[in-house]
Amino acid sequence: RSAAKFGGYVDVLLLHYSHCWGDLCAHRGNRDGTWRESWRAVEDLRVEGKVRYAGVSNFSPAELLELAKLAGDGGGEIRVVQDWCDPFHQAKEQRAFCASQPNCTFQAYSSLGGQWLH
């Protein structure tokens, strides 16, 4: 439905987290599947023209390397890596990963340090 509202496709679709912890997903009950299966589903949507670019948010450096292998094995292209990044938390490994990937953009959130207010 969202794609229909925005001209038939969504510009960027991010997998927000690679896993649940604490009560993050408690309101949704137990869900089957993994982030790997979710990535493949997002890639299917991209191939169908429903999503223009695919990316991830809050993935660890190890998970990004695994995702790159998955993408390299015909699983699409990582176009956006989003993570917390400010002067005191610079997400150096995530930025370096993104710089090593063709056509990948690093997107910072909390870039003015809002995470430190918690």
PDB file of C-alpha atoms in Angstrom:
ATOM      1  CA  ARG A   1       0.000   0.000   0.000  1.00  0.00           C
ATOM      2  CA  SER A   2       2.829   2.421   0.778  1.00  0.00           C
ATOM      3  CA  ALA A   3       4.321   1.970  -2.678  1.00  0.00           C
ATOM      4  CA  ALA A   4       0.992   2.815  -4.285  1.00  0.00           C
ATOM      5  CA  LYS A   5       0.790   6.018  -2.253  1.00  0.00           C
ATOM      6  CA  PHE A   6       4.233   7.088  -3.443  1.00  0.00           C
ATOM      7  CA  GLY A   7       4.006   6.521  -7.176  1.00  0.00           C
ATOM      8  CA  GLY A   8       4.336   2.750  -7.322  1.00  0.00           C
ATOM      9  CA  TYR A   9       7.612   2.229  -5.481  1.00  0.00           C
ATOM     10  CA  VAL A  10       9.484   3.099  -2.286  1.00  0.00           C
ATOM     11  CA  ASP A  11      12.844   4.879  -2.720  1.00  0.00           C
ATOM     12  CA  VAL A  12      14.731   3.239   0.161  1.00  0.00           C
ATOM     13  CA  LEU A  13      13.755   0.286   2.318  1.00  0.00           C
ATOM     14  CA  LEU A  14      15.963  -0.461   5.335  1.00  0.00           C
ATOM     15  CA  LEU A  15      16.032  -3.503   7.554  1.00  0.00           C
ATOM     16  CA  HIS A  16      16.016  -1.659  10.867  1.00  0.00           C
ATOM     17  CA  TYR A  17      17.634  -4.272  13.108  1.00  0.00           C
ATOM     18  CA  SER A  18      19.191  -7.667  12.526  1.00  0.00           C
ATOM     19  CA  HIS A  19      17.582  -9.174  15.608  1.00  0.00           C
ATOM     20  CA  CYS A  20      15.209  -8.494  18.479  1.00  0.00           C
ATOM     21  CA  TRP A  21      16.269  -8.009  22.065  1.00  0.00           C
ATOM     22  CA  GLY A  22      14.549  -7.105  25.292  1.00  0.00           C
ATOM     23  CA  ASP A  23      10.982  -6.090  24.534  1.00  0.00           C
ATOM     24  CA  LEU A  24      11.771  -4.649  21.084  1.00  0.00           C
ATOM     25  CA  CYS A  25       9.589  -7.194  19.274  1.00  0.00           C
ATOM     26  CA  ALA A  26       7.475  -8.379  22.202  1.00  0.00           C
ATOM     27  CA  HIS A  27       4.309  -6.734  20.896  1.00  0.00           C
ATOM     28  CA  ARG A  28       4.568  -8.784  17.692  1.00  0.00           C
ATOM     29  CA  GLY A  29       4.916 -12.199  19.287  1.00  0.00           C
ATOM     30  CA  ASN A  30       7.360 -14.800  18.076  1.00  0.00           C
ATOM     31  CA  ARG A  31       8.219 -14.398  14.417  1.00  0.00           C
ATOM     32  CA  ASP A  32       9.870 -16.965  12.226  1.00  0.00           C
ATOM     33  CA  GLY A  33      12.626 -15.994   9.869  1.00  0.00           C
ATOM     34  CA  THR A  34      15.966 -14.254   9.929  1.00  0.00           C
ATOM     35  CA  TRP A  35      17.375 -10.992   8.666  1.00  0.00           C
ATOM     36  CA  ARG A  36      18.896 -12.983   5.800  1.00  0.00           C
ATOM     37  CA  GLU A  37      15.449 -14.100   4.654  1.00  0.00           C
ATOM     38  CA  SER A  38      14.180 -10.549   5.106  1.00  0.00           C
ATOM     39  CA  TRP A  39      17.033  -9.236   2.940  1.00  0.00           C
ATOM     40  CA  ARG A  40      16.118 -11.704   0.189  1.00  0.00           C
ATOM     41  CA  ALA A  41      12.483 -10.566   0.402  1.00  0.00           C
ATOM     42  CA  VAL A  42      13.542  -6.906   0.114  1.00  0.00           C
ATOM     43  CA  GLU A  43      15.709  -7.818  -2.872  1.00  0.00           C
ATOM     44  CA  ASP A  44      12.718  -9.553  -4.493  1.00  0.00           C
ATOM     45  CA  LEU A  45      10.757  -6.314  -4.056  1.00  0.00           C
ATOM     46  CA  ARG A  46      13.644  -4.381  -5.626  1.00  0.00           C
ATOM     47  CA  VAL A  47      13.760  -6.715  -8.627  1.00  0.00           C
ATOM     48  CA  GLU A  48       9.975  -6.307  -9.009  1.00  0.00           C
ATOM     49  CA  GLY A  49      10.433  -2.532  -9.077  1.00  0.00           C
ATOM     50  CA  LYS A  50       8.590  -1.914  -5.799  1.00  0.00           C
ATOM     51  CA  VAL A  51      11.743  -0.775  -3.968  1.00  0.00           C
ATOM     52  CA  ARG A  52      14.421   1.342  -5.591  1.00  0.00           C
ATOM     53  CA  TYR A  53      17.250   0.869  -3.061  1.00  0.00           C
ATOM     54  CA  ALA A  54      17.807  -1.585  -0.206  1.00  0.00           C
ATOM     55  CA  GLY A  55      19.843  -1.104   2.936  1.00  0.00           C
ATOM     56  CA  VAL A  56      20.247  -1.851   6.613  1.00  0.00           C
ATOM     57  CA  SER A  57      20.331   0.005   9.903  1.00  0.00           C
ATOM     58  CA  ASN A  58      22.046  -0.932  13.161  1.00  0.00           C
ATOM     59  CA  PHE A  59      23.970  -3.900  11.744  1.00  0.00           C
ATOM     60  CA  SER A  60      27.268  -4.842  13.390  1.00  0.00           C
ATOM     61  CA  PRO A  61      30.469  -4.940  11.324  1.00  0.00           C
ATOM     62  CA  ALA A  62      30.333  -8.768  11.326  1.00  0.00           C
ATOM     63  CA  GLU A  63      26.729  -8.728  10.119  1.00  0.00           C
ATOM     64  CA  LEU A  64      27.657  -6.259   7.373  1.00  0.00           C
ATOM     65  CA  LEU A  65      30.388  -8.618   6.154  1.00  0.00           C
ATOM     66  CA  GLU A  66      27.900 -11.480   6.099  1.00  0.00           C
ATOM     67  CA  LEU A  67      25.425  -9.301   4.235  1.00  0.00           C
ATOM     68  CA  ALA A  68      28.110  -8.405   1.667  1.00  0.00           C
ATOM     69  CA  LYS A  69      28.717 -12.101   1.057  1.00  0.00           C
ATOM     70  CA  LEU A  70      24.982 -12.702   0.696  1.00  0.00           C
ATOM     71  CA  ALA A  71      24.673  -9.742  -1.685  1.00  0.00           C
ATOM     72  CA  GLY A  72      27.722 -10.916  -3.637  1.00  0.00           C
ATOM     73  CA  ASP A  73      26.156 -14.346  -4.079  1.00  0.00           C
ATOM     74  CA  GLY A  74      23.358 -12.855  -6.154  1.00  0.00           C
ATOM     75  CA  GLY A  75      21.543 -11.269  -3.237  1.00  0.00           C
ATOM     76  CA  GLY A  76      21.503  -7.754  -4.623  1.00  0.00           C
ATOM     77  CA  GLU A  77      23.294  -4.555  -3.797  1.00  0.00           C
ATOM     78  CA  ILE A  78      23.690  -2.806  -0.441  1.00  0.00           C
ATOM     79  CA  ARG A  79      22.906   0.837  -1.150  1.00  0.00           C
ATOM     80  CA  VAL A  80      22.495   2.312   2.363  1.00  0.00           C
ATOM     81  CA  VAL A  81      24.081   1.563   5.723  1.00  0.00           C
ATOM     82  CA  GLN A  82      22.539   3.611   8.516  1.00  0.00           C
ATOM     83  CA  ASP A  83      23.969   3.782  12.017  1.00  0.00           C
ATOM     84  CA  TRP A  84      24.403   6.009  15.024  1.00  0.00           C
ATOM     85  CA  CYS A  85      27.220   8.440  14.297  1.00  0.00           C
ATOM     86  CA  ASP A  86      28.225  11.616  16.113  1.00  0.00           C
ATOM     87  CA  PRO A  87      31.514  13.233  17.191  1.00  0.00           C
ATOM     88  CA  PHE A  88      31.858  10.815  20.134  1.00  0.00           C
ATOM     89  CA  HIS A  89      30.564   7.660  18.414  1.00  0.00           C
ATOM     90  CA  GLN A  90      31.906   7.664  14.889  1.00  0.00           C
ATOM     91  CA  ALA A  91      30.815   4.254  13.519  1.00  0.00           C
ATOM     92  CA  LYS A  92      34.235   3.912  11.877  1.00  0.00           C
ATOM     93  CA  GLU A  93      33.853   0.244  10.946  1.00  0.00           C
ATOM     94  CA  GLN A  94      30.413   0.755   9.426  1.00  0.00           C
ATOM     95  CA  ARG A  95      31.633   3.790   7.437  1.00  0.00           C
ATOM     96  CA  ALA A  96      34.693   1.864   6.224  1.00  0.00           C
ATOM     97  CA  PHE A  97      32.486  -1.036   5.176  1.00  0.00           C
ATOM     98  CA  CYS A  98      30.242   1.304   3.214  1.00  0.00           C
ATOM     99  CA  ALA A  99      33.236   2.932   1.539  1.00  0.00           C
ATOM    100  CA  SER A 100      34.376  -0.530   0.396  1.00  0.00           C
ATOM    101  CA  GLN A 101      31.062  -1.300  -1.330  1.00  0.00           C
ATOM    102  CA  PRO A 102      30.151   0.013  -4.771  1.00  0.00           C
ATOM    103  CA  ASN A 103      27.332   2.592  -4.696  1.00  0.00           C
ATOM    104  CA  CYS A 104      26.864   2.374  -0.914  1.00  0.00           C
ATOM    105  CA  THR A 105      25.998   5.456   1.128  1.00  0.00           C
ATOM    106  CA  PHE A 106      26.504   5.773   4.871  1.00  0.00           C
ATOM    107  CA  GLN A 107      23.608   7.536   6.605  1.00  0.00           C
ATOM    108  CA  ALA A 108      24.084   8.828  10.160  1.00  0.00           C
ATOM    109  CA  TYR A 109      21.374   9.139  12.739  1.00  0.00           C
ATOM    110  CA  SER A 110      21.695  11.113  15.960  1.00  0.00           C
ATOM    111  CA  SER A 111      24.477  13.060  14.266  1.00  0.00           C
ATOM    112  CA  LEU A 112      24.235  15.914  16.768  1.00  0.00           C
ATOM    113  CA  GLY A 113      24.638  13.624  19.763  1.00  0.00           C
ATOM    114  CA  GLY A 114      21.001  13.060  20.754  1.00  0.00           C
ATOM    115  CA  GLN A 115      21.839   9.500  21.849  1.00  0.00           C
ATOM    116  CA  TRP A 116      23.842  10.944  24.763  1.00  0.00           C
ATOM    117  CA  LEU A 117      20.719  12.490  26.290  1.00  0.00           C
ATOM    118  CA  HIS A 118      19.353   9.083  27.324  1.00  0.00           C
TER     119      HIS A 118
END
